[in-house]
Amino acid sequence: MIYLKSKFYFIVAGLLEIGGGYLVWIWLRESKSWVYGISGMILLALYGFLPTLQPAHFGRVFAAYGGVFIVLSLLWGWKIDDIQPDKFDLIGAGFAMVGVIIMMYWPRG
């Protein structure tokens, strides 16, 4: 159960961070309304809270989250910005996820 909660928190945190960052990005880079910027900042603040629910310590959670962020960012770019990842993106993301699994879920004795 802890494993499923942890995965859920990683995914939601990733969507909050990427979604928030994306809204700030389009506010500033594409001259969208300030509402995009404020909405993005709110999502980013919520992102800052969510990792505190993870069972591991700060360093491990944020290091592992970096790998999840890589994968979610590529998926966001593909589905939202219509920029398909190439094979090197996928290979790199695969290595990152192996690192996440080892750091967060490998049994420690």
mmCIF file of C-alpha atoms in Angstrom:
data_model
loop_
_atom_site.group_PDB
_atom_site.id
_atom_site.type_symbol
_atom_site.label_atom_id
_atom_site.label_comp_id
_atom_site.label_asym_id
_atom_site.label_seq_id
_atom_site.Cartn_x
_atom_site.Cartn_y
_atom_site.Cartn_z
ATOM 1 C CA MET A 1 0.000 0.000 0.000
ATOM 2 C CA ILE A 2 2.858 2.405 0.800
ATOM 3 C CA TYR A 3 4.297 1.703 -2.659
ATOM 4 C CA LEU A 4 1.020 2.651 -4.380
ATOM 5 C CA LYS A 5 0.642 5.818 -2.294
ATOM 6 C CA SER A 6 4.221 6.766 -3.066
ATOM 7 C CA LYS A 7 3.689 6.303 -6.821
ATOM 8 C CA PHE A 8 0.486 8.338 -6.614
ATOM 9 C CA TYR A 9 2.265 11.188 -4.783
ATOM 10 C CA PHE A 10 5.093 11.207 -7.335
ATOM 11 C CA ILE A 11 2.667 11.416 -10.262
ATOM 12 C CA VAL A 12 0.445 14.093 -8.720
ATOM 13 C CA ALA A 13 3.479 16.138 -7.616
ATOM 14 C CA GLY A 14 4.875 15.882 -11.129
ATOM 15 C CA LEU A 15 1.651 17.031 -12.725
ATOM 16 C CA LEU A 16 1.413 19.943 -10.287
ATOM 17 C CA GLU A 17 4.994 21.040 -10.931
ATOM 18 C CA ILE A 18 4.934 20.599 -14.694
ATOM 19 C CA GLY A 19 1.422 22.019 -15.028
ATOM 20 C CA GLY A 20 2.293 24.991 -12.826
ATOM 21 C CA GLY A 21 5.547 25.606 -14.640
ATOM 22 C CA TYR A 22 3.778 25.313 -17.983
ATOM 23 C CA LEU A 23 1.166 27.903 -16.992
ATOM 24 C CA VAL A 24 3.872 30.346 -15.883
ATOM 25 C CA TRP A 25 5.778 29.575 -19.099
ATOM 26 C CA ILE A 26 2.845 30.398 -21.399
ATOM 27 C CA TRP A 27 1.966 33.465 -19.310
ATOM 28 C CA LEU A 28 5.461 34.906 -19.792
ATOM 29 C CA ARG A 29 6.550 33.422 -23.123
ATOM 30 C CA GLU A 30 3.250 33.564 -24.983
ATOM 31 C CA SER A 31 1.826 36.714 -23.358
ATOM 32 C CA LYS A 32 -1.202 34.972 -21.888
ATOM 33 C CA SER A 33 -3.313 36.564 -19.169
ATOM 34 C CA TRP A 34 -1.864 37.046 -15.671
ATOM 35 C CA VAL A 35 -4.460 34.486 -14.542
ATOM 36 C CA TYR A 36 -2.242 31.804 -16.105
ATOM 37 C CA GLY A 37 0.711 33.020 -14.061
ATOM 38 C CA ILE A 38 -1.174 33.120 -10.755
ATOM 39 C CA SER A 39 -2.740 29.720 -11.433
ATOM 40 C CA GLY A 40 0.684 28.301 -12.204
ATOM 41 C CA MET A 41 2.117 29.718 -8.996
ATOM 42 C CA ILE A 42 -0.690 28.146 -6.967
ATOM 43 C CA LEU A 43 -0.027 24.754 -8.562
ATOM 44 C CA LEU A 44 3.694 25.131 -7.856
ATOM 45 C CA ALA A 45 2.958 25.912 -4.194
ATOM 46 C CA LEU A 46 0.808 22.770 -3.953
ATOM 47 C CA TYR A 47 3.653 20.822 -5.538
ATOM 48 C CA GLY A 48 5.950 22.001 -2.740
ATOM 49 C CA PHE A 49 3.649 20.458 -0.144
ATOM 50 C CA LEU A 50 3.029 17.057 -1.713
ATOM 51 C CA PRO A 51 6.506 15.480 -1.377
ATOM 52 C CA THR A 52 6.252 15.872 2.406
ATOM 53 C CA LEU A 53 3.761 12.995 2.324
ATOM 54 C CA GLN A 54 6.389 10.561 1.004
ATOM 55 C CA PRO A 55 7.717 8.039 3.555
ATOM 56 C CA ALA A 56 11.433 8.500 2.704
ATOM 57 C CA HIS A 57 13.722 11.372 3.751
ATOM 58 C CA PHE A 58 13.996 14.650 1.824
ATOM 59 C CA GLY A 59 17.152 13.893 -0.159
ATOM 60 C CA ARG A 60 15.949 10.523 -1.398
ATOM 61 C CA VAL A 61 12.465 11.769 -2.266
ATOM 62 C CA PHE A 62 13.687 14.765 -4.256
ATOM 63 C CA ALA A 63 16.452 12.813 -5.988
ATOM 64 C CA ALA A 64 13.991 10.111 -7.018
ATOM 65 C CA TYR A 65 11.423 12.716 -8.007
ATOM 66 C CA GLY A 66 13.951 14.055 -10.512
ATOM 67 C CA GLY A 67 13.656 10.805 -12.459
ATOM 68 C CA VAL A 68 9.864 10.906 -12.357
ATOM 69 C CA PHE A 69 9.995 14.540 -13.494
ATOM 70 C CA ILE A 70 12.060 13.525 -16.538
ATOM 71 C CA VAL A 71 9.457 10.981 -17.648
ATOM 72 C CA LEU A 72 6.451 13.202 -16.948
ATOM 73 C CA SER A 73 8.070 16.168 -18.718
ATOM 74 C CA LEU A 74 8.618 14.104 -21.850
ATOM 75 C CA LEU A 75 5.018 12.858 -21.724
ATOM 76 C CA TRP A 76 3.738 16.414 -21.199
ATOM 77 C CA GLY A 77 5.757 17.690 -24.151
ATOM 78 C CA TRP A 78 4.477 14.848 -26.306
ATOM 79 C CA LYS A 79 0.787 15.099 -25.396
ATOM 80 C CA ILE A 80 0.424 18.855 -24.744
ATOM 81 C CA ASP A 81 3.033 20.430 -27.056
ATOM 82 C CA ASP A 82 2.946 17.636 -29.666
ATOM 83 C CA ILE A 83 6.724 17.081 -29.529
ATOM 84 C CA GLN A 84 7.382 13.363 -29.613
ATOM 85 C CA PRO A 85 10.383 12.120 -27.613
ATOM 86 C CA ASP A 86 13.104 10.470 -29.673
ATOM 87 C CA LYS A 87 14.793 7.171 -28.862
ATOM 88 C CA PHE A 88 17.535 8.888 -26.854
ATOM 89 C CA ASP A 89 14.924 10.667 -24.716
ATOM 90 C CA LEU A 90 13.278 7.310 -24.062
ATOM 91 C CA ILE A 91 16.557 5.573 -23.238
ATOM 92 C CA GLY A 92 17.530 8.360 -20.838
ATOM 93 C CA ALA A 93 14.097 8.315 -19.204
ATOM 94 C CA GLY A 94 14.361 4.545 -18.806
ATOM 95 C CA PHE A 95 17.696 4.875 -17.007
ATOM 96 C CA ALA A 96 16.229 7.592 -14.793
ATOM 97 C CA MET A 97 13.308 5.360 -13.809
ATOM 98 C CA VAL A 98 15.644 2.492 -12.960
ATOM 99 C CA GLY A 99 17.371 4.918 -10.604
ATOM 100 C CA VAL A 100 14.051 5.928 -9.052
ATOM 101 C CA ILE A 101 13.077 2.314 -8.420
ATOM 102 C CA ILE A 102 16.439 1.508 -6.844
ATOM 103 C CA MET A 103 16.481 4.618 -4.631
ATOM 104 C CA MET A 104 12.905 4.482 -3.427
ATOM 105 C CA TYR A 105 11.900 0.841 -3.392
ATOM 106 C CA TRP A 106 14.975 -1.413 -3.198
ATOM 107 C CA PRO A 107 14.911 -3.374 0.072
ATOM 108 C CA ARG A 108 17.397 -2.078 2.608
ATOM 109 C CA GLY A 109 18.782 -4.243 5.349
#
